[in-house]
C-alpha positions as protocol buffer text, in pm:
chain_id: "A"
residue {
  index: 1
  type: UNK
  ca { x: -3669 y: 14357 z: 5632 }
}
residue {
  index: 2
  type: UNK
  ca { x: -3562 y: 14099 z: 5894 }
}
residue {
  index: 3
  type: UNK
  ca { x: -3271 y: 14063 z: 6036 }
}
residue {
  index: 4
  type: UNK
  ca { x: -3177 y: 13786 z: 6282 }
}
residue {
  index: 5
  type: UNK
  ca { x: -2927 y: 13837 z: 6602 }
}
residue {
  index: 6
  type: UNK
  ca { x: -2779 y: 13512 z: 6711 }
}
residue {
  index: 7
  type: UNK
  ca { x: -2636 y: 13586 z: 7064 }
}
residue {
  index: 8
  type: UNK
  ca { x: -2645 y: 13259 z: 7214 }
}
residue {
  index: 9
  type: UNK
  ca { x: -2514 y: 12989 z: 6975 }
}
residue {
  index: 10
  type: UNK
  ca { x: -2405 y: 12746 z: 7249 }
}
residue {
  index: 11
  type: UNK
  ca { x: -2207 y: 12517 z: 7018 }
}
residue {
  index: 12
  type: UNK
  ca { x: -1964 y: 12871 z: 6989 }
}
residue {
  index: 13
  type: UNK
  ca { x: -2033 y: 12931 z: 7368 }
}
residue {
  index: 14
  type: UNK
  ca { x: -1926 y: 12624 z: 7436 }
}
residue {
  index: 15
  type: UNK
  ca { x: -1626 y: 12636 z: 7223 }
}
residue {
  index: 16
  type: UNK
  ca { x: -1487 y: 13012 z: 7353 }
}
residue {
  index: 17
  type: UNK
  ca { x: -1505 y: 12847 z: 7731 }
}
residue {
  index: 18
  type: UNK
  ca { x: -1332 y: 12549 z: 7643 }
}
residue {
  index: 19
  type: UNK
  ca { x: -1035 y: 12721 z: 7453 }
}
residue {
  index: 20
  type: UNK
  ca { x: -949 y: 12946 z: 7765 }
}
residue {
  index: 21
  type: UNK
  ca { x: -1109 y: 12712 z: 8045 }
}
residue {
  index: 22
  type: UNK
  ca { x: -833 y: 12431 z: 7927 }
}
residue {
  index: 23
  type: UNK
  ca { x: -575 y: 12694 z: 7847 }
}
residue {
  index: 24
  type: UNK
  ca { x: -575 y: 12588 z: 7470 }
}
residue {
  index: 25
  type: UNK
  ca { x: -381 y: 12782 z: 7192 }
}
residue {
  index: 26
  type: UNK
  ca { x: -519 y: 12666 z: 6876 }
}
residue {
  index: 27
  type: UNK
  ca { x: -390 y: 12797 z: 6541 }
}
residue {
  index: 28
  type: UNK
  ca { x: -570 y: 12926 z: 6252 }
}
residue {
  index: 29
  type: UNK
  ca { x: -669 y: 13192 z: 6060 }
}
residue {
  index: 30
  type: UNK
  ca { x: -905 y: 13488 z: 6202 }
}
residue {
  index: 31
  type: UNK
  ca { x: -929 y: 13320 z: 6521 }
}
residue {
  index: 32
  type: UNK
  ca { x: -1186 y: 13508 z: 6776 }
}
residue {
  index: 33
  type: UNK
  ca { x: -1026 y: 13704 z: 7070 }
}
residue {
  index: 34
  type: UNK
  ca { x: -1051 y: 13601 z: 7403 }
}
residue {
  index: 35
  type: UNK
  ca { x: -1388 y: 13608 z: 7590 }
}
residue {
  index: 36
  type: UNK
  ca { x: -1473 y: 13937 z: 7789 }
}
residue {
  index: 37
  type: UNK
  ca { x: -1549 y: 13745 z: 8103 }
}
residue {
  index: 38
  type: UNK
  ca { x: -1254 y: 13489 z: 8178 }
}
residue {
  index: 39
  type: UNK
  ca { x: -1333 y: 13123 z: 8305 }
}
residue {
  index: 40
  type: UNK
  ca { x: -1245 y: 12982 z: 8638 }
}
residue {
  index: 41
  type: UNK
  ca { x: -1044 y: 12759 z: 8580 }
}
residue {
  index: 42
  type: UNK
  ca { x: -949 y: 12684 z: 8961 }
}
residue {
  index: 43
  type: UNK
  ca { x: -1291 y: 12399 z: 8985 }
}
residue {
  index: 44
  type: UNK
  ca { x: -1135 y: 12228 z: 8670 }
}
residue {
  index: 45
  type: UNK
  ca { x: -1094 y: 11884 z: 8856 }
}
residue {
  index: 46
  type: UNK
  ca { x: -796 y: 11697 z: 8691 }
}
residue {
  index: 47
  type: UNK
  ca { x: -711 y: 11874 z: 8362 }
}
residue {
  index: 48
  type: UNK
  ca { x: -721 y: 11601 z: 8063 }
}
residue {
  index: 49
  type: UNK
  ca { x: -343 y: 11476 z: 7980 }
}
residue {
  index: 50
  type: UNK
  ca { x: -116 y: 11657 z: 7742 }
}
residue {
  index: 51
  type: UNK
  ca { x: -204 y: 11441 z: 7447 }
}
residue {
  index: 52
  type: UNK
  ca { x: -598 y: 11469 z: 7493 }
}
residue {
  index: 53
  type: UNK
  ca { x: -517 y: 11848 z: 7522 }
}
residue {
  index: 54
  type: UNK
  ca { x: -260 y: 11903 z: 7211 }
}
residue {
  index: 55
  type: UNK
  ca { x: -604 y: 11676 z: 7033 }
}
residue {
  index: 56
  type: UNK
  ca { x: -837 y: 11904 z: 7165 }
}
residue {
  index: 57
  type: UNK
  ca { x: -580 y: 12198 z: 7035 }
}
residue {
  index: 58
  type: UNK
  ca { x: -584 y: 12072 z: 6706 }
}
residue {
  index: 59
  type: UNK
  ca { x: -956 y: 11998 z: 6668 }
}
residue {
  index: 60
  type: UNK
  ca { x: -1063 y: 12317 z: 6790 }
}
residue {
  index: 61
  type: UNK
  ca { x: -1017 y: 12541 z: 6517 }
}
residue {
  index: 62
  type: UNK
  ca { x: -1184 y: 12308 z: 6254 }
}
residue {
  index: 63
  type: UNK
  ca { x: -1492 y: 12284 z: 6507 }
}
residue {
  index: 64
  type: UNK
  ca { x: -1523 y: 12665 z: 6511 }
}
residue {
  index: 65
  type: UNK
  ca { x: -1545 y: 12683 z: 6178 }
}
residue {
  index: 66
  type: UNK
  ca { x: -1758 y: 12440 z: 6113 }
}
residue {
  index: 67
  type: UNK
  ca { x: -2002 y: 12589 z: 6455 }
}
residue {
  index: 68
  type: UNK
  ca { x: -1929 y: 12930 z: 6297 }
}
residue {
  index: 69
  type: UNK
  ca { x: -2074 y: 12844 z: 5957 }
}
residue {
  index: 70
  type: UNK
  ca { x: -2390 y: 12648 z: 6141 }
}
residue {
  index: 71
  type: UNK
  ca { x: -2475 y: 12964 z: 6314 }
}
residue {
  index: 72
  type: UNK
  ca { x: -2452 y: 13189 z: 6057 }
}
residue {
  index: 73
  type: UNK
  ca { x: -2725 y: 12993 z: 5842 }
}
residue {
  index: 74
  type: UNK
  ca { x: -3058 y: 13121 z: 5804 }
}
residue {
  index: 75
  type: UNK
  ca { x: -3275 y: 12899 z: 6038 }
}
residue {
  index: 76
  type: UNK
  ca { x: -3512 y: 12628 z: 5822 }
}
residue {
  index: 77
  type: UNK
  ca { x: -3882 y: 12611 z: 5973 }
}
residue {
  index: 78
  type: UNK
  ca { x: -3898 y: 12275 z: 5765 }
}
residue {
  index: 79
  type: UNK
  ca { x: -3641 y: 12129 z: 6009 }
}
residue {
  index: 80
  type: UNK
  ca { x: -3814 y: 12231 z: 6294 }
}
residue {
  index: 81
  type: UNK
  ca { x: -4110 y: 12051 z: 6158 }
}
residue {
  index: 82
  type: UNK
  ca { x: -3967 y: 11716 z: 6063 }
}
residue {
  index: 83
  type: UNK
  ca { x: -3829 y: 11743 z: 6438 }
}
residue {
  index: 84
  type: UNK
  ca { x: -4172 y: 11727 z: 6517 }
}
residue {
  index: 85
  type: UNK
  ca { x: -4253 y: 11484 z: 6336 }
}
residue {
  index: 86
  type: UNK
  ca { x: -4039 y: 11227 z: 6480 }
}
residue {
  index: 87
  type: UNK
  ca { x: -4083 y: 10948 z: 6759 }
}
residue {
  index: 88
  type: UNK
  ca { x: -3909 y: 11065 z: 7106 }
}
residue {
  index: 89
  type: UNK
  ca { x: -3566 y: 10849 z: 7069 }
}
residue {
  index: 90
  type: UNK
  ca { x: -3572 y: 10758 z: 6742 }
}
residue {
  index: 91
  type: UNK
  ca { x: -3258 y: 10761 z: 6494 }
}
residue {
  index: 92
  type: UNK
  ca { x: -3455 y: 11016 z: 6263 }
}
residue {
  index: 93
  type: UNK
  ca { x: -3537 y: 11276 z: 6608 }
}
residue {
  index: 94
  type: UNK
  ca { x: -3152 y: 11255 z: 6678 }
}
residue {
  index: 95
  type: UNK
  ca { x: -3053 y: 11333 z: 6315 }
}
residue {
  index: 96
  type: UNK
  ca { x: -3275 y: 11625 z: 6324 }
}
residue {
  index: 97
  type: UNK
  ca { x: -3165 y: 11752 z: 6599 }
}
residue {
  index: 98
  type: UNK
  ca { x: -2793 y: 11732 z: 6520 }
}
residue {
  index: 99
  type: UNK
  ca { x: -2970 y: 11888 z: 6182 }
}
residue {
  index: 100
  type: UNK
  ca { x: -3053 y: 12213 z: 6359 }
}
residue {
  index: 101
  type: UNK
  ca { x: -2810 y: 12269 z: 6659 }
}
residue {
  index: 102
  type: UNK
  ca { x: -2518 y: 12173 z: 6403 }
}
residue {
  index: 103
  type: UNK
  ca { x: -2161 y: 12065 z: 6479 }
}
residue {
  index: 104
  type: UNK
  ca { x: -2093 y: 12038 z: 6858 }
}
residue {
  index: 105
  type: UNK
  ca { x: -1757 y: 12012 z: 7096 }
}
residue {
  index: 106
  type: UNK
  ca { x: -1980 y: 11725 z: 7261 }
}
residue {
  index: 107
  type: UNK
  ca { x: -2036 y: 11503 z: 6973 }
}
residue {
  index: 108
  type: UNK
  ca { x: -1661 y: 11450 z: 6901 }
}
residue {
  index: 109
  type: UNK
  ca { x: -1492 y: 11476 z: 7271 }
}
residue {
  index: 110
  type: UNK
  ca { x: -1823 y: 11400 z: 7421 }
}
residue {
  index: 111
  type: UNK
  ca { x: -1985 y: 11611 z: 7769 }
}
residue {
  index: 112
  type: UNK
  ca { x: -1691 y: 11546 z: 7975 }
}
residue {
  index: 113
  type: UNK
  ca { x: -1486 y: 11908 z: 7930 }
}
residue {
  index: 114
  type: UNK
  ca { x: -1855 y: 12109 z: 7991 }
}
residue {
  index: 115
  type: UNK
  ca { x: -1977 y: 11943 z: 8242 }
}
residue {
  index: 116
  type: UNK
  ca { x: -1807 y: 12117 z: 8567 }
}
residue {
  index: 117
  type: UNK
  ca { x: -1982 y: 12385 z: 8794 }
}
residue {
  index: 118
  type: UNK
  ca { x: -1752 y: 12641 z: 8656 }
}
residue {
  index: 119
  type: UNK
  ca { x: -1915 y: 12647 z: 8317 }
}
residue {
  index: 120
  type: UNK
  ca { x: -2236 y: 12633 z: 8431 }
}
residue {
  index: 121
  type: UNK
  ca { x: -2151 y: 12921 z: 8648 }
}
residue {
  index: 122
  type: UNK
  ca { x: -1997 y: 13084 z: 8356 }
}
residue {
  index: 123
  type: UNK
  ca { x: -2284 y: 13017 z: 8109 }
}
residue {
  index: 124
  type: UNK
  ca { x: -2507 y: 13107 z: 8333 }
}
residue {
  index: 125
  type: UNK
  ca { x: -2371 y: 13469 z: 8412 }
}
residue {
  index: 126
  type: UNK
  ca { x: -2302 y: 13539 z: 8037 }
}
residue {
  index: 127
  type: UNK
  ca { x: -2693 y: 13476 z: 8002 }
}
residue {
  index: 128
  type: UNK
  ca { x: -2794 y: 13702 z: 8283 }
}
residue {
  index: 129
  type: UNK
  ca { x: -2581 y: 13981 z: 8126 }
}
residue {
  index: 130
  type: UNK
  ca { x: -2791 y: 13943 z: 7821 }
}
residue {
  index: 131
  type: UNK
  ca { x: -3097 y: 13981 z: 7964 }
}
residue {
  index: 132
  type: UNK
  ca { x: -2964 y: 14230 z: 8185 }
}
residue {
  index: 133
  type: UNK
  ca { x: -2851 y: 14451 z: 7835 }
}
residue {
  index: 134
  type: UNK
  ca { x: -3200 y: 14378 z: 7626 }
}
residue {
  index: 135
  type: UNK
  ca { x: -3344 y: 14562 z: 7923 }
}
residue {
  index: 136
  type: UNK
  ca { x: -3220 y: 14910 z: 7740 }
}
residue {
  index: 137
  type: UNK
  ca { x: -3497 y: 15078 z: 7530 }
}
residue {
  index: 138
  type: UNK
  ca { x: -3538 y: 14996 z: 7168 }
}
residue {
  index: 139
  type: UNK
  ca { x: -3402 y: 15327 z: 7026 }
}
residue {
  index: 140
  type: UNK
  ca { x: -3108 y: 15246 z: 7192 }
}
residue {
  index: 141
  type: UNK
  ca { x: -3047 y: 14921 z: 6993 }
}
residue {
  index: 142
  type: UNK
  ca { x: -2748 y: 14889 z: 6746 }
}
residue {
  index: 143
  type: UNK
  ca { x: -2991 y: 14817 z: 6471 }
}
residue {
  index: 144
  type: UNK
  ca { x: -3276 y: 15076 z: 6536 }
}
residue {
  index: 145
  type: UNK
  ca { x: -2972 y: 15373 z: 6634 }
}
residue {
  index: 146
  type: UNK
  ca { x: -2809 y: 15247 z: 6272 }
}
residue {
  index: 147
  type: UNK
  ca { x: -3079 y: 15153 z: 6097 }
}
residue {
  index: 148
  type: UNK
  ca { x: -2962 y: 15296 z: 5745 }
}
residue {
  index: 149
  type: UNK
  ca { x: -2645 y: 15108 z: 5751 }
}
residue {
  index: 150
  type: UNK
  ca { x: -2832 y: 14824 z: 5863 }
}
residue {
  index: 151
  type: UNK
  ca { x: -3063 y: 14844 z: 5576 }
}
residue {
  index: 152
  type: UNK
  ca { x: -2792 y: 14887 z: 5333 }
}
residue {
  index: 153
  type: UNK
  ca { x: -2626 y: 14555 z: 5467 }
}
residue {
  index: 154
  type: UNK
  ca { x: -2934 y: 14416 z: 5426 }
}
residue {
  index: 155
  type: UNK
  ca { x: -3007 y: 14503 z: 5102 }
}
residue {
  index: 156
  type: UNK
  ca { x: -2654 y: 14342 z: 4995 }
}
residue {
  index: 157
  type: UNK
  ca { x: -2775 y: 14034 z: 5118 }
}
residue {
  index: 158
  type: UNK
  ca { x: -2686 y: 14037 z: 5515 }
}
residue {
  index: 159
  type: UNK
  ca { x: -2993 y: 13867 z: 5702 }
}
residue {
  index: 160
  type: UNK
  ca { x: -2787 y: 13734 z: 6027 }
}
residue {
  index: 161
  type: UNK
  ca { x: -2582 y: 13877 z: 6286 }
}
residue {
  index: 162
  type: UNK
  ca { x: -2419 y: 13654 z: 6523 }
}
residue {
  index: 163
  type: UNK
  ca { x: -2251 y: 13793 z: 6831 }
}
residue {
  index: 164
  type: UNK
  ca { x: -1982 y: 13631 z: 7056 }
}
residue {
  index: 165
  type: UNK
  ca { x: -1888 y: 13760 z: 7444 }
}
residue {
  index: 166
  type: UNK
  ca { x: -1513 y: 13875 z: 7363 }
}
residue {
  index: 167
  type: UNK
  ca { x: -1280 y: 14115 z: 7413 }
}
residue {
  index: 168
  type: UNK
  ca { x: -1249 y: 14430 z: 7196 }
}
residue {
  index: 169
  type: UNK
  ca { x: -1359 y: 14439 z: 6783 }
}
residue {
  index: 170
  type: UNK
  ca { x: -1367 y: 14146 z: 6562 }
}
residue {
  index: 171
  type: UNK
  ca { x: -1550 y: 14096 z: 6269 }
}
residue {
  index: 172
  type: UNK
  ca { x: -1608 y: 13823 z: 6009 }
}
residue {
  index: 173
  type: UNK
  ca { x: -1848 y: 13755 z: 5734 }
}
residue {
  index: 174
  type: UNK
  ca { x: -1984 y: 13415 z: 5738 }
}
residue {
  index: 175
  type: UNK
  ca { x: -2091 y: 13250 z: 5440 }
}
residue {
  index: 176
  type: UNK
  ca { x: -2311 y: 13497 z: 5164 }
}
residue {
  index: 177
  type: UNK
  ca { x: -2580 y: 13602 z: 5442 }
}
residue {
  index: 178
  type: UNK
  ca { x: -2406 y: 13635 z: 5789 }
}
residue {
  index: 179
  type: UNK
  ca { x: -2196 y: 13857 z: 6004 }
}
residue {
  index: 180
  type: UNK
  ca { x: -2015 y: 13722 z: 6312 }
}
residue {
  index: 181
  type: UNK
  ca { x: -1914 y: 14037 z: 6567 }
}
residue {
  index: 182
  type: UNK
  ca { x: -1819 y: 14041 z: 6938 }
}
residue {
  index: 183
  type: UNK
  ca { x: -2065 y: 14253 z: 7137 }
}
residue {
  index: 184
  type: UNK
  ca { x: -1812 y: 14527 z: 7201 }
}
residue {
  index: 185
  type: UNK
  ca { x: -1820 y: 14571 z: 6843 }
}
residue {
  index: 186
  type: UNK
  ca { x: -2187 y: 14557 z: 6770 }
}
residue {
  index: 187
  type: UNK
  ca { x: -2176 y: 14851 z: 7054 }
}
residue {
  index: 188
  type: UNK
  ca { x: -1975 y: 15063 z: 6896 }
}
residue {
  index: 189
  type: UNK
  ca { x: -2133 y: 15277 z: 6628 }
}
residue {
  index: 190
  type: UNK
  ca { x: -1866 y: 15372 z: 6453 }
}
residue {
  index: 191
  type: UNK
  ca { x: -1764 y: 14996 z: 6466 }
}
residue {
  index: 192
  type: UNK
  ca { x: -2092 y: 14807 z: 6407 }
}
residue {
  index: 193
  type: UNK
  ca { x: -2082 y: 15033 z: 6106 }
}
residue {
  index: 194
  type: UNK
  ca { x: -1775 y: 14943 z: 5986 }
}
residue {
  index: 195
  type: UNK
  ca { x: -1839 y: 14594 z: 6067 }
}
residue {
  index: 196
  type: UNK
  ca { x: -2165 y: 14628 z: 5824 }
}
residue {
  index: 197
  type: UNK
  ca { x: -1965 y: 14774 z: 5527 }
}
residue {
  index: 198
  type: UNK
  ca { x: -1876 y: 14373 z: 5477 }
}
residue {
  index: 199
  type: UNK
  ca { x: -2197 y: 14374 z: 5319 }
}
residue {
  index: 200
  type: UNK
  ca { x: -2147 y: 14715 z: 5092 }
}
């Protein structure tokens, strides 16, 4: 049995910071909730104009999905091959790269809405509280303390678990393989098994 944990899809990172960094209320349908660990948004320079930012609203939830549904794939060693493959700077490296990090905030709006110290500081600090948890012993894992509920997701086809850094319990099945969770939900036992009985 193998089961992967996704806790650091950046194109999602990216996307959660954004939405609260720029103040953006996108609508859509089973939306994530807010990230655990609010952006600064005091080092924003000069905020984009309204019309870049009602855009950006409006993109936002169709580039989650799509980011969402990336993530949630089961990762192809052939790509990662080809990738290797290719010249440095050539059109077929780039493709194969877009290939395996999937749809990005960047390529449509390009780097200019990341690339402030406050994200930095903010991606940064959500990574050192990841280490900082994976420093707990392995019994003490969501997947080893549930293990029969995790086999039993498994065994209806679950072989990804993708986590996001927000507030309170969300859960969402992505695609026929994948479960997307926030960490307070993965845990929670009673919740991470709840969240697993998508897959029963």
């Amino acid at each position: 049995m193998v089961i992967a944990v996704e806790d650091r899809a950046a194109p999602l990172l990216e996307l959660l910071w954004i939405r609260e960094a720029y103040a953006l209320h996108p609508h859509g349908d089973d939306l994530p909730p807010l990230l655990s660990d609010t952006p600064r948004r005091d080092p924003l320079d000069q905020p984009p104009a309204a019309p870049t930012l009602q855009e950006w609203e409006n993109a936002w939830p169709l580039l989650w999905v799509a980011a969402l549904q990336h993530a949630g794939r089961e990762s192809d060693p052939a790509l990662h091959e080809r990738l290797r493959r290719t010249a440095s700077g050539s059109r077929e490296r780039l493709d194969a790269l877009q290939e395996i990090v999937g749809p990005t905030w960047r390529d449509q709006f390009g780097p200019d809405a990341l690339d402030h110290p406050a994200h930095r500081d903010w991606d940064q600090a959500n990574f050192e509280a990841k280490i900082a948890s994976r420093r707990a012993s392995l019994e003490d894992s969501p997947l080893r303390r549930d293990v029969d509920a995790v086999v039993r997701a498994w065994r209806a086809g679950m072989t990804k678990i993708v986590t996001i850094p927000c507030r309170g319990e969300h859960t969402r099945r992505v695609g026929h393989n994948a479960l997307m969770i926030t960490e307070a939900t993965m845990a929670s036992r009673d919740a991470f098994r709840h969240a697993l009985e998508t897959f029963g």
